[in-house]
Coordinates of C-alpha atoms in Angstrom, one line a residue:
Chain C
M1 CA 53.6 74.4 -59.0
L2 CA 54.3 71.2 -60.1
P3 CA 50.8 69.8 -60.6
F4 CA 52.1 66.6 -62.1
L5 CA 53.3 65.7 -58.7
K6 CA 49.8 66.0 -57.3
I7 CA 48.5 64.0 -60.5
M8 CA 50.8 61.2 -60.0
F9 CA 50.1 60.9 -56.1
R10 CA 46.5 60.7 -56.9
N11 CA 47.1 58.1 -59.6
L12 CA 49.0 56.1 -57.2
L13 CA 46.4 56.3 -54.5
R14 CA 43.5 55.6 -57.1
G15 CA 45.0 52.4 -58.3
P16 CA 44.9 51.2 -61.9
S17 CA 41.8 51.8 -64.0
T18 CA 42.6 48.7 -66.4
E19 CA 39.7 46.6 -67.6
P20 CA 39.9 42.9 -66.7
F21 CA 39.4 42.1 -70.3
P22 CA 41.7 39.5 -71.6
L23 CA 41.4 37.7 -68.1
G24 CA 37.8 38.6 -67.6
P25 CA 34.7 39.8 -69.5
A26 CA 35.1 43.0 -71.5
R27 CA 32.4 45.7 -71.3
T28 CA 30.5 46.2 -74.2
H29 CA 28.2 48.9 -75.0
K30 CA 24.6 48.0 -76.1
N31 CA 24.7 50.0 -79.0
F32 CA 28.0 48.9 -80.3
R33 CA 28.0 47.7 -83.9
G34 CA 29.7 44.1 -84.1
C35 CA 29.3 41.6 -87.0
A36 CA 25.8 41.1 -89.1
K37 CA 23.6 38.2 -88.1
F38 CA 21.2 36.7 -90.8
E39 CA 18.2 34.7 -90.6
P40 CA 17.5 32.8 -93.8
E41 CA 13.9 32.0 -93.0
K42 CA 13.1 35.8 -93.1
C43 CA 15.1 36.5 -96.2
I44 CA 13.1 37.3 -99.5
L45 CA 16.4 37.4 -101.8
C46 CA 15.7 41.0 -103.0
G47 CA 19.3 41.9 -103.0
I48 CA 19.1 45.2 -101.5
C49 CA 22.0 44.5 -99.1
R50 CA 24.1 43.2 -101.8
H51 CA 23.4 46.6 -103.6
V52 CA 24.0 49.0 -100.6
C53 CA 27.4 47.0 -99.3
A54 CA 30.0 49.4 -99.8
P55 CA 32.9 46.9 -99.4
G56 CA 30.9 44.1 -101.5
A57 CA 31.1 41.8 -98.5
I58 CA 27.6 40.2 -99.5
Q59 CA 27.0 37.9 -102.4
L60 CA 23.9 35.9 -103.8
R61 CA 24.6 33.0 -106.0
P62 CA 22.2 30.9 -107.4
S63 CA 22.8 27.0 -106.5
E64 CA 23.7 24.6 -109.3
D65 CA 20.2 22.7 -108.9
G66 CA 18.1 25.8 -108.9
S67 CA 16.4 25.3 -105.8
G68 CA 17.6 28.3 -104.0
M69 CA 20.3 30.8 -103.4
E70 CA 23.5 30.7 -101.8
Y71 CA 23.6 33.8 -99.2
V72 CA 27.4 34.6 -98.3
L73 CA 28.4 37.4 -96.0
W74 CA 32.1 37.5 -95.5
H75 CA 33.1 39.0 -92.2
N76 CA 36.6 39.6 -93.3
S77 CA 35.3 42.4 -96.0
C78 CA 32.4 43.9 -93.9
V79 CA 33.2 47.1 -92.4
F80 CA 30.1 47.0 -90.1
C81 CA 28.5 50.0 -91.3
G82 CA 25.0 48.5 -90.9
M83 CA 23.4 49.8 -94.4
C84 CA 22.5 46.3 -95.1
A85 CA 20.4 46.1 -91.8
H86 CA 19.0 49.3 -92.2
Y87 CA 17.8 48.8 -95.8
C88 CA 16.7 45.2 -95.2
P89 CA 12.7 45.0 -95.5
T90 CA 12.1 42.1 -93.7
G91 CA 14.8 42.4 -90.7
A92 CA 16.5 39.1 -92.0
L93 CA 19.9 41.0 -91.4
T94 CA 20.7 42.7 -88.0
M95 CA 23.5 44.1 -86.7
T96 CA 24.9 42.2 -83.1
D97 CA 27.3 43.6 -80.6
N98 CA 29.4 40.5 -81.2
W99 CA 32.9 41.5 -81.9
H100 CA 34.9 38.1 -81.0
L101 CA 35.9 37.6 -84.6
V102 CA 39.5 36.9 -84.3
H103 CA 40.7 33.8 -86.1
L104 CA 43.5 32.0 -87.6
G105 CA 44.9 33.1 -91.0
A106 CA 44.1 29.6 -92.2
E107 CA 40.2 30.1 -91.4
K108 CA 40.0 33.2 -93.2
F109 CA 37.5 32.1 -95.9
S110 CA 35.3 30.2 -93.3
N111 CA 34.8 33.4 -91.2
C112 CA 31.7 34.0 -93.1
I113 CA 27.9 33.8 -93.1
D114 CA 27.1 30.9 -95.6
E115 CA 23.3 30.1 -95.6
F116 CA 21.2 28.5 -98.2
V117 CA 17.9 30.3 -98.9
P118 CA 15.3 27.9 -100.8
Y119 CA 13.0 29.3 -103.3
D120 CA 9.4 29.0 -102.7
E121 CA 7.0 27.5 -105.1
C122 CA 4.1 29.1 -106.7
P123 CA 0.9 27.3 -105.3
E124 CA -0.7 27.6 -108.6
C125 CA 1.6 26.7 -111.2
G126 CA 4.5 25.2 -109.1
A127 CA 7.1 27.7 -110.5
K128 CA 10.3 28.8 -108.5
I129 CA 9.7 32.0 -107.0
Q130 CA 11.4 34.4 -104.4
P131 CA 10.4 33.2 -101.0
R132 CA 7.6 35.0 -99.3
P133 CA 8.1 34.7 -95.5
Q134 CA 5.5 35.8 -93.0
A135 CA 7.6 39.2 -92.3
I136 CA 7.1 40.5 -96.0
I137 CA 3.5 39.3 -96.2
D138 CA 2.8 41.3 -92.9
K139 CA 4.7 44.5 -94.4
I140 CA 3.2 44.7 -98.2
G141 CA 1.0 41.5 -98.8
Y142 CA -1.6 42.0 -95.8
R143 CA -4.3 42.9 -98.2
H144 CA -4.4 39.9 -100.5
P145 CA -2.0 37.2 -98.7
N146 CA -3.3 34.6 -101.1
R147 CA -2.5 36.3 -104.3
F148 CA 0.8 37.6 -102.7
L149 CA 2.0 34.2 -102.7
L150 CA 1.9 33.7 -106.2
C151 CA 4.3 33.8 -109.0
P152 CA 4.4 37.0 -111.2
K153 CA 2.5 35.3 -114.0
C154 CA -0.1 33.8 -111.9
K155 CA -0.4 37.0 -110.0
R156 CA -1.3 38.8 -113.4
E157 CA -3.8 36.2 -114.3
S158 CA -5.3 36.4 -110.9
I159 CA -5.4 40.1 -111.0
A160 CA -7.0 40.1 -114.5
R161 CA -9.5 37.4 -113.4
H162 CA -10.5 39.4 -110.5
A163 CA -10.6 42.7 -112.7
A164 CA -12.8 40.6 -115.3
K165 CA -15.2 39.7 -112.5
V166 CA -15.4 43.3 -111.2
H167 CA -16.0 44.3 -114.5
N168 CA -18.8 41.9 -115.1
K169 CA -20.6 42.9 -112.1
T170 CA -20.5 46.5 -112.8
E171 CA -21.7 45.7 -116.2
Q172 CA -24.7 43.6 -114.9
A173 CA -25.4 46.5 -112.5
H174 CA -25.3 49.2 -114.9
P175 CA -25.8 48.0 -118.3
Chain F
M1 CA 65.9 24.8 -69.4
L2 CA 65.2 25.3 -73.2
N3 CA 61.5 24.3 -72.6
L4 CA 61.5 26.8 -69.5
I5 CA 62.7 29.6 -71.9
N6 CA 60.3 28.5 -74.4
K7 CA 57.3 29.0 -71.8
L8 CA 58.5 32.2 -70.5
A9 CA 58.9 33.6 -74.0
G10 CA 55.1 33.7 -74.9
R11 CA 54.7 36.2 -72.2
S12 CA 57.0 38.8 -73.7
P13 CA 55.4 39.6 -77.2
W14 CA 57.0 42.8 -78.5
I15 CA 54.7 44.4 -80.9
Y16 CA 55.8 46.0 -84.2
R17 CA 53.3 47.9 -86.2
I18 CA 53.5 47.9 -90.2
N19 CA 51.3 50.5 -92.0
A20 CA 50.4 49.2 -95.2
G21 CA 48.6 52.3 -96.8
S22 CA 46.2 52.1 -94.0
C23 CA 43.6 54.9 -93.4
N24 CA 44.9 55.2 -90.2
G25 CA 41.6 54.1 -88.5
C26 CA 43.3 50.8 -87.3
D27 CA 46.7 52.6 -86.4
V28 CA 44.4 54.7 -84.0
E29 CA 43.0 51.7 -82.4
M30 CA 46.4 50.2 -81.9
A31 CA 47.9 53.4 -80.5
T32 CA 44.7 53.3 -78.0
A33 CA 45.2 49.7 -77.0
A34 CA 48.9 50.6 -76.3
L35 CA 48.6 54.0 -74.5
I36 CA 45.3 54.0 -72.8
P37 CA 45.4 52.7 -69.0
R38 CA 42.2 51.0 -69.7
Y39 CA 43.6 48.7 -72.3
D40 CA 47.3 48.4 -70.8
V41 CA 49.0 45.7 -73.2
E42 CA 52.2 46.2 -71.0
R43 CA 50.5 44.0 -68.2
L44 CA 50.8 41.0 -70.8
G45 CA 54.4 41.7 -71.4
C46 CA 53.8 43.6 -74.6
K47 CA 56.0 46.5 -75.6
Y48 CA 55.5 48.5 -78.8
C49 CA 59.1 48.7 -80.4
G50 CA 60.1 51.3 -82.9
S51 CA 62.6 48.8 -84.5
P52 CA 61.5 45.9 -86.6
R53 CA 64.4 44.0 -85.3
H54 CA 63.2 43.8 -81.7
A55 CA 59.6 42.6 -82.8
D56 CA 57.6 39.3 -82.3
V57 CA 54.3 39.9 -83.3
V58 CA 53.8 42.2 -86.3
L59 CA 50.6 44.1 -86.7
I60 CA 49.9 45.0 -90.2
S61 CA 46.9 47.4 -91.0
G62 CA 46.3 48.8 -94.5
P63 CA 45.2 47.3 -97.9
L64 CA 49.0 47.0 -99.2
T65 CA 49.0 49.8 -101.7
L66 CA 51.1 49.1 -104.6
R67 CA 53.1 52.3 -103.7
V68 CA 54.1 50.8 -100.3
R69 CA 54.4 47.5 -101.0
D70 CA 58.0 46.8 -101.5
K71 CA 58.9 48.8 -98.5
V72 CA 56.4 46.6 -96.6
L73 CA 58.1 43.5 -97.6
R74 CA 61.4 44.9 -97.1
V75 CA 60.6 45.8 -93.5
Y76 CA 58.9 42.3 -92.9
D77 CA 62.1 40.8 -93.8
E78 CA 64.1 42.8 -91.4
I79 CA 62.0 41.0 -88.5
P80 CA 63.9 38.2 -87.0
H81 CA 62.4 34.7 -86.8
P82 CA 60.2 33.5 -85.1
K83 CA 57.7 36.2 -86.0
V84 CA 53.9 36.1 -86.2
T85 CA 51.9 38.2 -88.3
V86 CA 48.4 39.8 -87.3
A87 CA 46.2 41.4 -89.8
V88 CA 44.4 44.3 -88.0
G89 CA 41.1 45.4 -89.8
V90 CA 39.6 43.6 -92.9
C91 CA 41.9 45.8 -95.3
P92 CA 45.0 43.4 -95.3
V93 CA 42.7 40.4 -96.2
S94 CA 40.1 41.5 -98.5
G95 CA 40.8 45.2 -99.2
G96 CA 37.5 46.2 -97.5
C97 CA 36.2 49.4 -99.1
F98 CA 39.4 50.0 -101.2
R99 CA 38.9 46.4 -102.8
D100 CA 39.5 46.6 -106.7
G101 CA 41.0 50.1 -106.4
Y102 CA 43.6 50.9 -109.0
S103 CA 46.4 51.1 -106.3
V104 CA 45.3 48.3 -104.1
G105 CA 47.3 45.0 -103.9
A106 CA 45.1 43.4 -101.2
N107 CA 45.1 40.1 -99.7
I108 CA 48.5 40.4 -98.3
D109 CA 48.4 36.8 -98.1
H110 CA 50.0 36.6 -101.7
Y111 CA 53.1 38.3 -100.1
I112 CA 53.2 37.6 -96.3
P113 CA 51.4 34.6 -94.5
L114 CA 48.9 36.0 -92.3
D115 CA 48.9 34.0 -89.0
V116 CA 46.0 35.7 -87.4
I117 CA 43.2 37.8 -88.6
V118 CA 41.4 40.7 -86.5
P119 CA 38.3 41.7 -88.8
G120 CA 36.8 45.1 -88.1
C121 CA 36.8 48.4 -89.5
P122 CA 38.4 49.2 -87.4
P123 CA 38.6 46.5 -84.8
R124 CA 38.1 47.7 -81.2
P125 CA 41.1 47.8 -79.1
Q126 CA 39.7 44.6 -76.8
A127 CA 39.6 42.7 -80.4
I128 CA 43.3 43.6 -81.0
I129 CA 44.4 42.6 -77.7
E130 CA 42.5 39.4 -78.1
G131 CA 44.4 39.0 -81.8
V132 CA 47.8 39.5 -80.3
L133 CA 46.8 36.7 -77.4
K134 CA 45.8 34.3 -80.3
A135 CA 49.1 35.3 -81.9
V136 CA 51.3 34.5 -78.9
G137 CA 49.4 30.9 -78.9
V138 CA 50.7 30.5 -82.6
W139 CA 54.1 31.8 -81.6
R140 CA 54.3 29.4 -78.5
A141 CA 53.7 26.4 -80.9
R142 CA 56.2 27.5 -83.6
L143 CA 58.7 27.9 -80.7
E144 CA 58.0 24.2 -79.8
E145 CA 58.2 23.1 -83.2
G146 CA 61.4 25.0 -83.7
L147 CA 63.0 23.1 -80.7
C148 CA 61.8 19.6 -81.8
S149 CA 63.6 20.2 -85.1
H150 CA 66.8 21.4 -83.6
S151 CA 67.1 18.6 -81.2
Chain A
M1 CA 96.0 34.1 -53.0
S2 CA 93.3 34.9 -50.9
S3 CA 93.2 38.7 -52.3
I4 CA 92.8 36.8 -55.8
L5 CA 90.0 34.8 -54.5
E6 CA 88.4 37.7 -52.8
A7 CA 88.5 39.7 -56.2
A8 CA 87.1 36.9 -58.2
F9 CA 84.4 36.7 -55.8
A10 CA 83.8 40.3 -56.1
T11 CA 83.5 40.1 -59.7
V12 CA 81.4 37.1 -60.2
V13 CA 79.2 36.9 -57.4
F14 CA 79.0 39.9 -54.9
P15 CA 78.8 43.1 -55.4
G16 CA 79.4 42.5 -59.0
G17 CA 78.4 39.8 -61.1
L18 CA 75.4 37.9 -60.1
F19 CA 74.3 40.2 -57.4
A20 CA 74.5 43.2 -59.8
L21 CA 72.7 41.4 -62.6
A22 CA 69.8 40.3 -60.1
L23 CA 69.6 43.6 -58.6
G24 CA 69.5 45.5 -62.0
L25 CA 66.8 43.2 -63.3
F26 CA 64.7 43.9 -60.1
L27 CA 65.2 47.6 -60.3
K28 CA 64.4 47.6 -64.0
G29 CA 61.2 45.6 -63.1
M30 CA 60.1 47.7 -60.3
D31 CA 60.8 50.8 -62.4
R32 CA 58.3 49.5 -65.1
K33 CA 55.8 48.4 -62.4
V34 CA 55.9 51.9 -60.6
L35 CA 55.6 53.7 -63.9
A36 CA 52.5 52.0 -64.8
R37 CA 50.9 52.6 -61.5
L38 CA 51.9 56.3 -61.7
Q39 CA 50.0 56.3 -65.0
R40 CA 46.8 54.1 -63.4
R41 CA 47.8 51.2 -65.4
V42 CA 48.4 47.5 -63.8
G43 CA 51.6 47.2 -65.7
P44 CA 53.9 44.0 -66.3
P45 CA 55.1 41.7 -63.3
I46 CA 58.1 42.6 -61.6
Y47 CA 60.2 39.7 -63.2
Q48 CA 59.2 41.1 -66.7
P49 CA 63.0 42.0 -67.6
V50 CA 64.0 38.5 -67.0
I51 CA 61.1 37.2 -69.2
D52 CA 62.2 39.7 -71.8
I53 CA 65.9 38.4 -71.8
A54 CA 64.8 34.8 -71.8
K55 CA 62.4 35.7 -74.8
L56 CA 65.2 37.4 -76.6
L57 CA 67.5 34.3 -76.2
T58 CA 65.2 32.4 -78.5
K59 CA 65.2 34.7 -81.3
E60 CA 67.3 35.1 -84.5
T61 CA 70.3 37.2 -84.8
L62 CA 70.3 39.1 -87.7
I63 CA 73.5 41.1 -88.8
P64 CA 73.2 43.9 -91.6
T65 CA 75.3 42.9 -94.6
T66 CA 76.7 46.3 -94.6
A67 CA 77.6 46.2 -90.9
N68 CA 81.2 45.6 -89.3
E69 CA 80.6 42.3 -87.8
L70 CA 83.3 42.2 -85.3
A71 CA 82.5 45.6 -83.8
F72 CA 78.9 44.7 -84.1
R73 CA 79.0 41.7 -82.0
L74 CA 81.8 43.2 -79.7
A75 CA 79.8 46.4 -78.8
P76 CA 77.4 45.0 -76.2
V77 CA 79.9 42.5 -74.7
L78 CA 82.3 45.6 -74.3
G79 CA 79.7 47.5 -72.5
L80 CA 78.7 44.7 -70.3
T81 CA 82.2 43.7 -69.1
G82 CA 82.9 47.4 -68.1
M83 CA 79.7 47.4 -66.3
L84 CA 80.5 44.2 -64.4
V85 CA 84.0 45.6 -63.4
A86 CA 82.6 48.7 -62.3
A87 CA 79.9 46.9 -60.2
A88 CA 82.6 45.0 -58.5
L89 CA 84.2 48.3 -57.0
M90 CA 81.1 49.3 -55.5
P91 CA 81.1 49.3 -51.9
V92 CA 77.8 48.2 -50.1
A93 CA 77.7 49.8 -46.6
G94 CA 78.0 47.4 -43.6
V95 CA 78.4 44.3 -46.0
W96 CA 81.3 45.0 -48.2
N97 CA 83.7 47.9 -47.8
G98 CA 85.0 47.8 -51.3
V99 CA 88.5 47.8 -52.5
T100 CA 90.7 49.6 -49.9
G101 CA 93.7 51.6 -50.7
L102 CA 92.8 52.4 -54.4
S103 CA 91.9 55.7 -56.0
D104 CA 88.8 53.9 -57.4
L105 CA 86.9 57.2 -58.0
L106 CA 89.4 57.6 -60.9
V107 CA 88.8 54.3 -62.3
L108 CA 85.2 54.8 -62.0
L109 CA 85.3 58.0 -63.9
Y110 CA 86.8 55.8 -66.7
L111 CA 84.4 53.1 -66.4
L112 CA 81.3 54.9 -66.3
P113 CA 81.2 55.8 -69.9
I114 CA 81.9 52.4 -71.3
P115 CA 78.4 51.7 -71.9
A116 CA 78.0 54.9 -73.8
M117 CA 80.8 53.9 -75.7
G118 CA 79.5 50.3 -76.4
L119 CA 76.3 52.2 -77.6
M120 CA 78.4 54.6 -79.9
L121 CA 80.2 51.6 -81.3
A122 CA 77.2 49.8 -81.9
G123 CA 75.4 52.7 -83.3
G124 CA 78.7 53.1 -85.8
A125 CA 79.1 49.4 -86.5
S126 CA 75.5 48.8 -87.6
S127 CA 75.7 51.1 -90.6
S128 CA 72.2 52.3 -90.3
P129 CA 71.5 56.3 -90.5
Y130 CA 69.5 55.9 -87.1
G131 CA 72.2 54.2 -85.7
S132 CA 74.8 57.2 -86.7
L133 CA 72.2 59.7 -85.3
G134 CA 71.9 57.9 -82.2
Y135 CA 76.0 57.5 -81.9
S136 CA 76.0 61.4 -82.3
R137 CA 73.3 62.1 -79.7
E138 CA 74.9 59.7 -77.1
M139 CA 78.2 61.4 -77.6
A140 CA 76.6 64.7 -77.3
V141 CA 74.7 63.8 -74.0
M142 CA 77.8 62.1 -72.8
F143 CA 79.9 65.2 -73.0
A144 CA 76.8 67.1 -71.3
Y145 CA 76.6 64.9 -68.4
E146 CA 80.4 64.2 -67.8
M147 CA 81.0 67.6 -66.9
P148 CA 78.7 68.0 -63.8
L149 CA 79.8 64.4 -62.8
I150 CA 83.4 65.2 -62.5
A151 CA 82.8 68.3 -60.6
S152 CA 80.6 66.7 -58.3
F153 CA 83.0 63.6 -57.7
L154 CA 85.7 66.5 -57.2
A155 CA 83.4 68.1 -54.9
V156 CA 82.6 65.1 -52.8
A157 CA 86.6 64.2 -52.8
V158 CA 87.8 67.6 -51.7
R159 CA 84.8 67.6 -48.9
T160 CA 85.7 64.3 -47.4
G161 CA 89.6 64.7 -47.9
G162 CA 89.6 67.9 -45.9
A163 CA 93.2 69.5 -45.3
A164 CA 94.9 66.2 -46.3
G165 CA 93.9 66.6 -49.9
P166 CA 91.1 64.8 -52.2
M167 CA 89.8 61.8 -51.2
L168 CA 89.6 59.7 -54.4
S169 CA 88.9 56.1 -52.7
L170 CA 85.2 55.0 -52.2
S171 CA 85.8 53.2 -49.0
G172 CA 87.6 56.5 -47.5
I173 CA 84.4 58.3 -48.5
M174 CA 82.2 55.8 -46.9
A175 CA 84.5 55.8 -43.7
Y176 CA 84.2 59.8 -43.7
Q177 CA 80.5 59.5 -44.0
I178 CA 80.0 56.9 -41.4
H179 CA 82.2 59.1 -39.0
H180 CA 81.0 62.5 -39.7
G181 CA 77.5 62.0 -41.2
A182 CA 76.0 61.5 -44.6
L183 CA 77.1 64.0 -47.1
L184 CA 73.4 64.2 -48.2
L185 CA 72.6 66.4 -45.2
D186 CA 75.7 68.4 -45.7
P187 CA 74.5 72.0 -46.7
V188 CA 77.7 72.4 -48.7
M189 CA 77.2 69.3 -50.8
L190 CA 73.5 70.2 -51.6
P191 CA 74.1 71.7 -55.0
A192 CA 76.2 68.6 -55.8
V193 CA 73.5 66.3 -54.6
A194 CA 70.8 67.9 -56.9
A195 CA 73.6 67.5 -59.9
L196 CA 74.2 64.0 -58.9
I197 CA 70.4 63.2 -58.9
V198 CA 70.0 64.8 -62.4
F199 CA 73.0 63.0 -63.5
I200 CA 71.2 59.7 -63.0
P201 CA 68.3 60.1 -65.6
G202 CA 70.7 61.7 -67.8
T203 CA 73.1 58.7 -67.9
M204 CA 70.2 56.2 -67.9
G205 CA 68.6 58.1 -70.8
S206 CA 65.0 58.6 -69.3
G207 CA 62.7 61.1 -69.1
L208 CA 63.9 64.5 -70.4
F209 CA 67.1 62.8 -71.4
D210 CA 65.7 59.9 -73.6
I211 CA 67.8 61.5 -76.5
A212 CA 70.1 58.7 -77.7
E213 CA 67.5 56.1 -77.7
A214 CA 64.5 58.0 -78.5
E215 CA 62.1 55.2 -79.5
S216 CA 59.6 57.3 -81.5
E217 CA 62.1 59.6 -82.8
I218 CA 65.0 57.6 -84.0
L219 CA 63.6 54.1 -83.5
E220 CA 66.0 53.4 -80.5
G221 CA 69.0 54.9 -82.3
P222 CA 72.1 52.6 -81.9
L223 CA 70.0 49.6 -80.9
L224 CA 68.0 49.7 -84.0
E225 CA 69.8 46.9 -85.7
Y226 CA 70.2 44.5 -82.7
S227 CA 68.1 41.5 -82.1
G228 CA 68.1 38.4 -80.3
P229 CA 70.9 37.6 -77.8
L230 CA 72.9 40.6 -78.6
L231 CA 69.9 42.8 -77.7
A232 CA 69.6 40.7 -74.5
V233 CA 73.1 41.5 -73.7
F234 CA 72.5 45.3 -74.0
Q235 CA 69.6 44.9 -71.9
L236 CA 71.8 43.3 -69.1
M237 CA 74.2 46.1 -69.7
S238 CA 71.6 48.9 -69.1
A239 CA 70.4 46.8 -65.9
V240 CA 74.0 46.7 -64.4
K241 CA 74.5 50.2 -65.3
L242 CA 71.5 51.3 -63.4
V243 CA 72.8 49.4 -60.4
V244 CA 76.4 50.9 -60.8
V245 CA 75.1 54.3 -61.1
L246 CA 72.7 54.2 -58.4
E247 CA 75.0 52.5 -56.1
L248 CA 77.7 55.0 -56.6
V249 CA 75.5 57.9 -56.0
V250 CA 74.6 56.0 -52.6
A251 CA 78.0 55.6 -51.9
L252 CA 78.8 59.0 -52.5
L253 CA 75.8 60.6 -50.5
C254 CA 74.5 58.2 -48.0
P255 CA 76.4 55.1 -47.4
N256 CA 75.7 54.8 -43.8
P257 CA 74.9 51.4 -42.7
I258 CA 72.2 50.4 -39.9
P259 CA 72.8 48.1 -37.0
G260 CA 71.5 44.7 -37.5
G261 CA 74.1 42.7 -39.3
V262 CA 74.8 41.7 -42.9
P263 CA 71.1 40.7 -44.0
A264 CA 69.5 44.1 -42.7
N265 CA 72.2 46.2 -44.2
L266 CA 71.9 44.4 -47.6
V267 CA 68.0 45.1 -47.5
W268 CA 68.8 48.7 -46.4
H269 CA 71.1 49.2 -49.5
V270 CA 68.7 47.8 -51.8
G271 CA 66.2 50.0 -50.5
K272 CA 68.1 53.1 -50.8
C273 CA 68.9 52.1 -54.4
L274 CA 65.2 51.6 -54.9
L275 CA 64.1 55.1 -53.4
L276 CA 66.8 56.8 -55.5
L277 CA 65.5 55.0 -58.7
L278 CA 61.9 55.7 -58.0
V279 CA 62.6 59.7 -57.5
S280 CA 65.2 60.2 -60.0
V281 CA 64.1 57.6 -62.8
T282 CA 60.7 56.7 -62.4
C283 CA 58.7 59.7 -61.1
F284 CA 61.1 62.0 -63.5
R285 CA 60.3 59.7 -66.6
A286 CA 56.4 59.6 -65.6
A287 CA 56.4 63.5 -65.4
T288 CA 58.4 64.6 -68.3
G289 CA 58.9 64.3 -72.1
R290 CA 62.0 64.2 -74.3
L291 CA 64.4 67.5 -74.8
R292 CA 65.8 68.3 -78.1
V293 CA 69.6 67.2 -78.3
D294 CA 70.6 71.0 -78.0
Q295 CA 68.2 71.5 -75.4
G296 CA 69.3 68.4 -73.3
F297 CA 73.1 69.5 -73.8
A298 CA 72.1 73.3 -72.8
F299 CA 70.4 71.9 -69.6
F300 CA 73.4 70.4 -68.2
L301 CA 75.7 73.1 -69.1
K302 CA 73.3 75.7 -67.6
F303 CA 71.9 74.2 -64.6
T304 CA 73.7 70.9 -63.6
S305 CA 77.2 71.9 -64.2
P306 CA 76.9 75.2 -62.3
L307 CA 75.4 73.5 -59.4
A308 CA 78.1 70.8 -59.0
L309 CA 80.8 73.6 -59.5
V310 CA 79.2 75.8 -56.6
S311 CA 79.5 72.8 -54.4
L312 CA 83.1 72.2 -55.5
C313 CA 84.1 76.1 -54.8
L314 CA 82.6 75.7 -51.4
A315 CA 84.1 72.7 -50.5
I316 CA 87.7 74.0 -51.6
T317 CA 87.2 77.6 -49.6
L318 CA 85.7 75.4 -46.5
R319 CA 88.7 73.1 -46.5

């Protein structure tokens, strides 16, 4: 009878179960998905993050002088779904457990990741190409690292030269 | 005396929630922050009140759908000065997932000045508490300004 | 001349006026703190009601354009004044014997509904549908709890008056109990004790009887349109009302002083009020939800009124 009396008495004895948060540190689970983190030196400007972003929080804008791209991720639009980090081929985008994003209304447009990712230059012709950081070389360019760094045009030429060389060799061996 | 009252006032922020067409995610987090002993906002003097007339801090969630826009503005006008607005979640600022929808009037900033923004989809209760504390800071500053202009 | 000074002192400083306000705010703070502890929360500081009132003084007062402004402004003042007068009549055992030679029980019967009247006036004047709902609910609940209140008052009066007819003076009731022992322990009065203890949450609108100011249901009903200093006056009113109701029940049931002079008795008095508050309001509020209007009405008619009437009949037959 009257089980609530027992519960109230027990609650009184056990004391509060309140977290100390605003006055002390808050507990955050290690798998907590907070805001995204961006490392521009790993980015290859493939744009898959922009493509999969449901709320359209990510923008890639060519810079005016043509030397690279502005990478902008607006935290005030991001829904923390983590798709960008999931699809990022080089791990340039990762999700952190940081949730301290509260800011004043006047600062709403500065609450973003705003990084400049410069283009690489083709080692042969000097044309502007998407960056080729070590992360992507390790992933898909490890068989011909030198050729992987070239611009598409030079790469085609390089492949054609290679093919011609192989062809000539086989012709000499089996005329 | 007025200074003392001003100082005390910041320790009793009464909270009112406006749902501007939210998906209810942020509302659940706000209710969590209010009701669960683990977060206990009453310790900071907060009280969730049912009437906009009693409110000091307004929590707005949702992308301001066109259907609800006029009602939100009406309720917002009912709140006595000085009031502080907190946008909970990303919807009021940018529209979040609903941006560019046919019925979404997002960026509430066009209609109501947002003083504090708590990004997240939804933000966790601790983040909402952090936002309320920041709003109290804004409110204190506003109270002091008001006093200066009166005297 | 001295009687006028004494009356002024009683109204402004003790036991009405400042003392009642301070005690009321303290009791409200304790109520919130203990409620929080019962729910495993830390809870606000005990002086939180004072902060709330200071805060409300800084706010703007908005008056709806469709409201009757005079009644709107008058309602909280009316309620607070009525309660301050009632608080001045309250005896504090061993410190202040109350007004002697007056049928103040009858006066209190008229003074006690004044806060409810204020709320009804507020609900009616604010011209809001929720205010009107709160108005009708307040009235329904008031009719429901007046009945057991009057019956238990009469039971106490008949029991203490004995053969000489009902004793309608609080100081007389106190003197009887100091002489014959507290009515709280009188088996004849037990049903009336239960009725009076249920009456406290009923009139304060807490727990089961949070009907008229249901916050989540009709948005605080009559208080919906109030803001700023006027709302602060309502808060003070409810604080003083709490003091009046608790002191009244203490005076009716267990006013016995303890030896040790004025300070000890003052602490004893506050302690009794606090204990009564924790039992009848805080624990009650922590454990129960809200009843519907008709259920609340039926509760008082079915359970509380018969209890008080049983006591009254017993007191009359055993006179």
